[in-house]
Tab-separated table of C-alpha atoms and ligand atoms in Angstrom:
chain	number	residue	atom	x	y	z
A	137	UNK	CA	-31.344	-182.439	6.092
A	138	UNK	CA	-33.649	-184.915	7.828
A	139	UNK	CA	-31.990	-187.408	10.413
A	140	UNK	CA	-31.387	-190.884	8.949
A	141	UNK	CA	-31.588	-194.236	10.905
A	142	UNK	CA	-27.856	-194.381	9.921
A	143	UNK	CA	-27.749	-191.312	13.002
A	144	UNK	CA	-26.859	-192.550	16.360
A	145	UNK	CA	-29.958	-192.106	18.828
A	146	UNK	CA	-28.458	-188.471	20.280
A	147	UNK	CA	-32.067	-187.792	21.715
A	148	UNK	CA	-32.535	-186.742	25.201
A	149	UNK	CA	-35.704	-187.267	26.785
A	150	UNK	CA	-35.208	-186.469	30.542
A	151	UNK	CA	-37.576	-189.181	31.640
A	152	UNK	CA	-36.755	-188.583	35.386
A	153	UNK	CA	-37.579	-184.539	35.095
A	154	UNK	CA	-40.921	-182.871	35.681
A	155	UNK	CA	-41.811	-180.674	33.048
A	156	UNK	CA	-41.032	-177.283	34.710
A	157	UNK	CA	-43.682	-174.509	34.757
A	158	UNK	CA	-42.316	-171.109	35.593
A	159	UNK	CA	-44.336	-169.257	37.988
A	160	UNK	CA	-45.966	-165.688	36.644
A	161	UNK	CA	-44.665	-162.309	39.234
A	162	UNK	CA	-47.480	-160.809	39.186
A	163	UNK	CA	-50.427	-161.066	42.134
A	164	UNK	CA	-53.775	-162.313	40.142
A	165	UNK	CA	-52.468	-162.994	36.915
A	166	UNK	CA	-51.465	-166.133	36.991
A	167	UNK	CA	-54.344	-167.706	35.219
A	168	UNK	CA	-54.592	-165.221	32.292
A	169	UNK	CA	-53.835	-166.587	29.061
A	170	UNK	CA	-50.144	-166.676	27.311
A	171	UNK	CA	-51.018	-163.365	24.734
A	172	UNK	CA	-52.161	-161.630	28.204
A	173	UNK	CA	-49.011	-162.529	30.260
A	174	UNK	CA	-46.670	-161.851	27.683
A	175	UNK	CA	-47.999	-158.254	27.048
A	176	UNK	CA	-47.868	-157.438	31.139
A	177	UNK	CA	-44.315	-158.943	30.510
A	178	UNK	CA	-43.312	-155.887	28.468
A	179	UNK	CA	-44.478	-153.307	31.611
A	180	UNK	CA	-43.752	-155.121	34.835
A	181	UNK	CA	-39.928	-156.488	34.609
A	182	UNK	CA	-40.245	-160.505	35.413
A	183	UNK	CA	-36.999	-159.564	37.366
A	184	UNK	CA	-38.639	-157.621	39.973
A	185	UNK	CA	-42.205	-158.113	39.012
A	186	UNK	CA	-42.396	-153.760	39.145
A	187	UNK	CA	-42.526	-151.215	36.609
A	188	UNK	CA	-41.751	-147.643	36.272
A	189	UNK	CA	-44.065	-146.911	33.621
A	190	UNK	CA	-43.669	-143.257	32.017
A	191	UNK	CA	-46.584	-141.298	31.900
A	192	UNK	CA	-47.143	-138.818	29.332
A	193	UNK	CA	-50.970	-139.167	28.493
A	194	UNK	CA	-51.582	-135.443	30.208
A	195	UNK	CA	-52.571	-133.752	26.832
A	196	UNK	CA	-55.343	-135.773	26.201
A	197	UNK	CA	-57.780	-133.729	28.875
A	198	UNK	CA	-55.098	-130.741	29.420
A	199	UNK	CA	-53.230	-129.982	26.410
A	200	UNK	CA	-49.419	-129.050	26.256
A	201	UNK	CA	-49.227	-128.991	30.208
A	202	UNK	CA	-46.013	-127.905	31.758
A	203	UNK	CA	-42.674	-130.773	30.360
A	204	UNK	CA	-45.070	-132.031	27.692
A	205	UNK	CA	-45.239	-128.602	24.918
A	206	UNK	CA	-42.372	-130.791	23.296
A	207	UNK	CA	-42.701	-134.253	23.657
A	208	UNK	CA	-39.688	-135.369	21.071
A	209	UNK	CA	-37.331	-132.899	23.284
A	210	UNK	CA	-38.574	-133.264	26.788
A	211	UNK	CA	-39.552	-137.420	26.762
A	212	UNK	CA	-37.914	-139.667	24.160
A	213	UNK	CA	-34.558	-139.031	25.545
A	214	UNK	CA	-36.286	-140.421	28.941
A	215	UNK	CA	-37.505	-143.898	27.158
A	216	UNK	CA	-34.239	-145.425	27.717
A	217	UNK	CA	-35.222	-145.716	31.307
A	218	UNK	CA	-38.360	-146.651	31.249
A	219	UNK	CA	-39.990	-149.972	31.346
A	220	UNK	CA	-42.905	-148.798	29.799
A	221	UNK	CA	-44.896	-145.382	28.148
A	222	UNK	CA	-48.248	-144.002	28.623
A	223	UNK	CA	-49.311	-142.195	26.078
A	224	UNK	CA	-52.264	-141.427	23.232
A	225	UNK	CA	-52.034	-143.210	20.367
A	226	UNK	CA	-51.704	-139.461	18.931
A	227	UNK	CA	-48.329	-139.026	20.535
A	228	UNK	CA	-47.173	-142.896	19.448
A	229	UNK	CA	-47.568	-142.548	16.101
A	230	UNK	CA	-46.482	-138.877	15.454
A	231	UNK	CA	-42.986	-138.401	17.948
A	232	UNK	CA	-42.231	-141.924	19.594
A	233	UNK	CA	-39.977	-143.752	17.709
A	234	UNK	CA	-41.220	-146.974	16.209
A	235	UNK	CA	-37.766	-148.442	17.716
A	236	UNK	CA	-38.898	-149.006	20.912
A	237	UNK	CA	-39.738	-151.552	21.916
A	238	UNK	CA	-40.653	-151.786	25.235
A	239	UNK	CA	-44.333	-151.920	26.176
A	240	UNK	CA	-46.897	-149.082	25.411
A	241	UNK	CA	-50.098	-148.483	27.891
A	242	UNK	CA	-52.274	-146.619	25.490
A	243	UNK	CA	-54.866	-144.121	26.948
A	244	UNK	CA	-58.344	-145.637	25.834
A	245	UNK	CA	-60.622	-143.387	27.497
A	246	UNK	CA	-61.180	-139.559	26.598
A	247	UNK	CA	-63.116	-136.786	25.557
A	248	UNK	CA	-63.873	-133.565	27.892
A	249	UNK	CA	-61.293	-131.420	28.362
A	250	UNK	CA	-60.493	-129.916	31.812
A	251	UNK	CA	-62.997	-126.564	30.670
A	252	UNK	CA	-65.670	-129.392	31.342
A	253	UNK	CA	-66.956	-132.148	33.220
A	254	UNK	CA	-63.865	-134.899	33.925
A	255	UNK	CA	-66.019	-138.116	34.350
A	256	UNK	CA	-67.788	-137.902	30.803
A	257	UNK	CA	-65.521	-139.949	28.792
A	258	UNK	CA	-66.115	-142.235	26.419
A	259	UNK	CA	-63.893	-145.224	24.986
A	260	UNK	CA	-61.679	-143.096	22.468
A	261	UNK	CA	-59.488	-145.894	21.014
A	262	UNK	CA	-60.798	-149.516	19.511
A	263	UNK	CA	-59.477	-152.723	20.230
A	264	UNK	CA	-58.245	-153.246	16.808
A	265	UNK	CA	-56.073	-149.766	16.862
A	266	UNK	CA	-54.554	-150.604	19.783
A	267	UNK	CA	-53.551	-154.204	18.585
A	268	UNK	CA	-52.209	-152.352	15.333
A	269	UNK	CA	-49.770	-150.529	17.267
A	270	UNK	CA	-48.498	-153.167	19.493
A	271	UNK	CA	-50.100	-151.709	22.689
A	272	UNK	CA	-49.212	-154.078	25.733
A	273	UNK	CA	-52.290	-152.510	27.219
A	274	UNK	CA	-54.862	-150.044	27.113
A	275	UNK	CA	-55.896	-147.617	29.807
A	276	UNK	CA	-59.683	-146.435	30.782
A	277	UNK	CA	-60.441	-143.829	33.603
A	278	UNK	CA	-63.110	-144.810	36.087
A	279	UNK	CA	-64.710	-142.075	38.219
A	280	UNK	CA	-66.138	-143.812	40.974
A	281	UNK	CA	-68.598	-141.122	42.808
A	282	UNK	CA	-68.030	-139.325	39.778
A	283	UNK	CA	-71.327	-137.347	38.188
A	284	UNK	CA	-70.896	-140.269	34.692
A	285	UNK	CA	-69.816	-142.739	37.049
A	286	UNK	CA	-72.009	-145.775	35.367
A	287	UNK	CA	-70.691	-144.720	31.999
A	288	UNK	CA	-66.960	-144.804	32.822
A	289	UNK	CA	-67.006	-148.036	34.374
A	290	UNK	CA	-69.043	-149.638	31.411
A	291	UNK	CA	-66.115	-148.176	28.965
A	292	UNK	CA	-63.917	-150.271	31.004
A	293	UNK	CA	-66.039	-153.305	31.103
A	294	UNK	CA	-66.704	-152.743	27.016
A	295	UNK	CA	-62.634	-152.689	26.911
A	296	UNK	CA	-62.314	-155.536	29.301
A	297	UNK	CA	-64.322	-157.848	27.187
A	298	UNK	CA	-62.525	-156.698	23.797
A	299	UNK	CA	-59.368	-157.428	25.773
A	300	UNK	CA	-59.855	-160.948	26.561
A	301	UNK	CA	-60.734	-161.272	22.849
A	302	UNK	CA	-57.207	-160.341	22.197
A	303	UNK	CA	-55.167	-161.019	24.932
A	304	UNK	CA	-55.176	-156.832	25.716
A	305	UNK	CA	-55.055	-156.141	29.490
A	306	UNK	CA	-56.620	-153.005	30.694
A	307	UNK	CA	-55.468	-150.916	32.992
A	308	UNK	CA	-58.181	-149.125	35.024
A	309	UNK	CA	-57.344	-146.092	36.360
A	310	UNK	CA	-59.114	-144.402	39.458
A	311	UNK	CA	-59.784	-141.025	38.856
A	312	UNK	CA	-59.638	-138.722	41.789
A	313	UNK	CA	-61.949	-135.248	41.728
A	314	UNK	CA	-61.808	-132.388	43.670
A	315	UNK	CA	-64.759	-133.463	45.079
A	316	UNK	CA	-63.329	-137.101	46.352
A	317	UNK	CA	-62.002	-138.251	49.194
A	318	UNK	CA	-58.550	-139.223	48.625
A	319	UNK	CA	-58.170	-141.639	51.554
A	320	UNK	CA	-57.662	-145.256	51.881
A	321	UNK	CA	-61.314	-145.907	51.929
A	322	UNK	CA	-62.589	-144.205	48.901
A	323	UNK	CA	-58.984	-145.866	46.949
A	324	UNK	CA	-59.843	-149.409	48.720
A	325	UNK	CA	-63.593	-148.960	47.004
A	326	UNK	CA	-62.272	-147.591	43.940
A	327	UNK	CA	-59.646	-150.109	42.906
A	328	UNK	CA	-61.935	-153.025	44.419
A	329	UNK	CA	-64.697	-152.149	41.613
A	330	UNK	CA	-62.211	-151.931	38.709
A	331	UNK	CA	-60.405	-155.235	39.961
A	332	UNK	CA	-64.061	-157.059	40.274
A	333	UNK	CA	-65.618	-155.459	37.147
A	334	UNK	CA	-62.120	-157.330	35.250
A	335	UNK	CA	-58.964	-155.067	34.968
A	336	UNK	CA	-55.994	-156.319	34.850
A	337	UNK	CA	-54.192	-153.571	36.972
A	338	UNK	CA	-55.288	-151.160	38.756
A	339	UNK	CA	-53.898	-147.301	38.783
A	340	UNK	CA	-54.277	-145.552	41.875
A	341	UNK	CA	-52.948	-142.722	44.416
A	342	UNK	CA	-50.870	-143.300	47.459
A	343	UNK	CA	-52.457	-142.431	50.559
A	344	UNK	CA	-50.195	-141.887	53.564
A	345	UNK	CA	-52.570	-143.947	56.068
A	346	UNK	CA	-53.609	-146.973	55.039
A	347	UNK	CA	-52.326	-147.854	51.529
A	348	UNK	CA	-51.135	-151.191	52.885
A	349	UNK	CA	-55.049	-152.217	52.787
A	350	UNK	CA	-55.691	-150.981	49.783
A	351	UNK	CA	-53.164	-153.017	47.932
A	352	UNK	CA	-54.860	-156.033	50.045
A	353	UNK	CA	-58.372	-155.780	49.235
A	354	UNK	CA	-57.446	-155.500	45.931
A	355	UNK	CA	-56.993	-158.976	43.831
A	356	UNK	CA	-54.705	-157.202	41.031
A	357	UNK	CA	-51.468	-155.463	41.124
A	358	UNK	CA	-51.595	-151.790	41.375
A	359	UNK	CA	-49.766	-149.002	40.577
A	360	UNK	CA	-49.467	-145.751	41.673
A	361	UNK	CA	-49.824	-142.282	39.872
A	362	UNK	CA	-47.574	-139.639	40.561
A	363	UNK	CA	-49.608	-136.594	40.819
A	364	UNK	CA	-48.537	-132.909	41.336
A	365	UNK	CA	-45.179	-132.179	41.254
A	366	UNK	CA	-43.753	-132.982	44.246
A	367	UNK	CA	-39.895	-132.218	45.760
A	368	UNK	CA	-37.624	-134.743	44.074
A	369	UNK	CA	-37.098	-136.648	47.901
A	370	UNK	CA	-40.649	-136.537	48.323
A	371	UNK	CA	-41.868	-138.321	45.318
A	372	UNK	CA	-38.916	-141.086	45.879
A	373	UNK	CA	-40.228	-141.119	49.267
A	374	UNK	CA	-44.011	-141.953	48.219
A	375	UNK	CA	-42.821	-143.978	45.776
A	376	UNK	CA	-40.874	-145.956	48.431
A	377	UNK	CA	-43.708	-146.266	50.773
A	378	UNK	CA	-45.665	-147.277	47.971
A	379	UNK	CA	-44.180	-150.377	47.171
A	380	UNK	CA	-43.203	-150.844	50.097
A	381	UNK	CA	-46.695	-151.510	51.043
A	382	UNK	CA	-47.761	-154.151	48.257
A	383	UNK	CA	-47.841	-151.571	45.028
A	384	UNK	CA	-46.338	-153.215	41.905
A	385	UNK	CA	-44.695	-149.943	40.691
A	386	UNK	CA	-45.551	-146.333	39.609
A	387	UNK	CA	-46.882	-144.864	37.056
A	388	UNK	CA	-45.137	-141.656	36.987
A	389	UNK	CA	-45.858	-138.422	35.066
A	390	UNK	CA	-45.058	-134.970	36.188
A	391	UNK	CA	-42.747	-135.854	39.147
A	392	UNK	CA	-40.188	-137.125	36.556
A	393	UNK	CA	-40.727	-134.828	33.297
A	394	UNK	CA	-41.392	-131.342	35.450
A	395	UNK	CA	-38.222	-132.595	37.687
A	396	UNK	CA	-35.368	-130.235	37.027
A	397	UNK	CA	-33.325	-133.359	36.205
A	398	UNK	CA	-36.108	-135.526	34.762
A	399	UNK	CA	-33.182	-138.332	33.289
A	400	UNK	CA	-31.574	-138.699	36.812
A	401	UNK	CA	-35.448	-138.366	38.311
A	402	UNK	CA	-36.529	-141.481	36.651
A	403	UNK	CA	-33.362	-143.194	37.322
A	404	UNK	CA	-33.835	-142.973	40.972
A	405	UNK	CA	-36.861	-144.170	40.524
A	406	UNK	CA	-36.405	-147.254	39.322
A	407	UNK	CA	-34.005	-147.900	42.154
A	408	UNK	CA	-36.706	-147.637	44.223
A	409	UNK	CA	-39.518	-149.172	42.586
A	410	UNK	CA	-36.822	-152.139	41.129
A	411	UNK	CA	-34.218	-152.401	43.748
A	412	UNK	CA	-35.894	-151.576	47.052
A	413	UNK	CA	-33.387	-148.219	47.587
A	414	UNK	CA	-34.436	-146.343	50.540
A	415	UNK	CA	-35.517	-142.850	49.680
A	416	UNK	CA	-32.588	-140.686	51.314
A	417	UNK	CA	-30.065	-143.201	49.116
A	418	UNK	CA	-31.996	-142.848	45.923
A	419	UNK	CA	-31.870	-138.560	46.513
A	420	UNK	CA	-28.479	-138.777	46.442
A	421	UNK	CA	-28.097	-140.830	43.809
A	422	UNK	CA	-30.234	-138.555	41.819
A	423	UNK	CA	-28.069	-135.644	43.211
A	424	UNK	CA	-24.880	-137.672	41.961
A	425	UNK	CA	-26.591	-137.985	38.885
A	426	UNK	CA	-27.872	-134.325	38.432
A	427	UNK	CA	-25.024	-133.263	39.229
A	428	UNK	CA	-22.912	-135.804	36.574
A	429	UNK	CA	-25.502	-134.201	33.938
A	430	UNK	CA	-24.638	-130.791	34.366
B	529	R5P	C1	-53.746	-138.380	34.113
B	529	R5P	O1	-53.584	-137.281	33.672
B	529	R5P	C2	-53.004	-139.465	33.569
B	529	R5P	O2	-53.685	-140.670	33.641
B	529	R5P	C3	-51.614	-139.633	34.123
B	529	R5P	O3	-51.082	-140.690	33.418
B	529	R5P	C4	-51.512	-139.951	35.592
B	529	R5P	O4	-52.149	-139.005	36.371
B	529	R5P	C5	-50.066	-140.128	36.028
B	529	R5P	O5	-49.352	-138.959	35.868
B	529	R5P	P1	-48.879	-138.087	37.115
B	529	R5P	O6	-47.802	-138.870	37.782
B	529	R5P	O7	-48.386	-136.821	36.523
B	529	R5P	O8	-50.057	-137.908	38.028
């Protein structure tokens, strides 16, 4: 019913109170629109302004690779833990259930397999797919020094634009060949380009000298990629170090699903990446955990 003059005035007006504005986590993002900050709010935590983000997006160059033949056994019992999955929209819509609801990167970029040449991908998703399935961002590879280097990085400006159509932040990813340099100057020029050129965040890999000034030339938040499996205190070491020195969180693939406990594995992780815990602590709490599990 509507309020009557009959009503005493109840209304509250706070005259003598600033409208608050709440201040967005995450580095360079704070003048993105609404659509745009609410989506990175579904893969960074506002809590900690980090994310552990799962990522199982392997098949889409290699094929059932070694923790990902079964997806709907190895992986959705790990989403619980997660604050966010990689993946191809093939794997979204055919094993991940359409309960959760945490934030999905989708994988935007593809086609060579690892028979052929890496860097000659093309944009393999449209914007309007990924809106239809709720992505809270898409992800393009860039191979800078790569042989289709031009190419890759238009697919992520082509994205880019499509994005801030939508309110769809990209994630560009630096992709690292065996024919790279993987030190801090080749991942400073790398994640510079994809920052300037308009992602939103920025995937790289941790480098043990120097990542400190690679998160500082670079305007966006980054994350870091796993890569090879590495021991279990090794990879919550790296990932330590890594946000340590400015990253925003991981983006972690194999050292979590080819861990031999891959649900305490990513719940170290997060202690790390969300809570700060230093590397020997968060081994043995995976250790307490592993061993809980078995
Ligand atoms: C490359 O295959 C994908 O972009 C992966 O998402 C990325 O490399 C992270 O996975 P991992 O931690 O296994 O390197």
């Amino acid at each position: 019913m509507a309020d009557t003059d009959s009503i005493p005035e109840t209304k509250e007006f706070f005259l003598d109170k600033p409208q608050s504005a709440t201040p967005f986590p995450l580095k360079g993002c704070q003048n993105l629109d609404w659509g745009m900050k609410n989506r990175l709010s579904r893969i960074f935590s506002p809590k900690s302004g980090r994310t552990v983000m799962l990522a199982v997006d392997h098949g889409y160059f290699m094929g059932p690779t070694s923790g990902l033949e079964r997806i709907d056994v190895t992986i959705n019992p790990l989403l619980d833990y997660a604050d966010t999955l990689m993946c191809t929209r093939g794997i979204l819509r055919s094993i991940t259930p359409a309960t959760f609801n945490k934030g999905v990167v989708l994988r935007a970029s593809g086609g060579p397999s690892i028979l052929k040449e890496l860097s000659d991908e093309h944009i393999a998703v449209s914007m309007e797919d990924a809106l239809r399935l709720n992505a809270a961002a898409v992800a393009v590879q860039v191979f800078v020094g790569g042989e289709f280097e031009t190419r890759s990085i238009h697919n992520m400006t082509q994205l880019v634009d499509a994005g801030n159509r939508y309110g769809m932040p990209v994630l560009g990813v630096t992709a690292v060949g065996k024919d790279l340099a993987r030190d801090a100057k080749y991942m400073r020029l790398a994640t510079r380009i994809c920052a300037e050129l308009g992602a939103t965040y920025v995937k790289t890999y941790f480098v043990s000298e120097g990542f400190e000034t690679v998160t500082a030339s670079c305007p966006v938040p980054i994350v870091i990629a796993g890569g090879k499996k590495l021991p279990e205190k090794e990879a919550l070491t790296m990932a330590f170090q890594a946000v340590d020195q400015g990253a925003a969180g991981v983006d972690m693939g194999r050292n979590i699903f080819q861990s031999e406990a891959p649900i305490a594995m990513i719940q170290a992780v997060a202690k790390v990446v969300h809570e700060n815990m230093p590397p020997k602590q968060a081994y043995e709490y995976y250790l307490t955990l592993k061993a809980g599990a078995s």
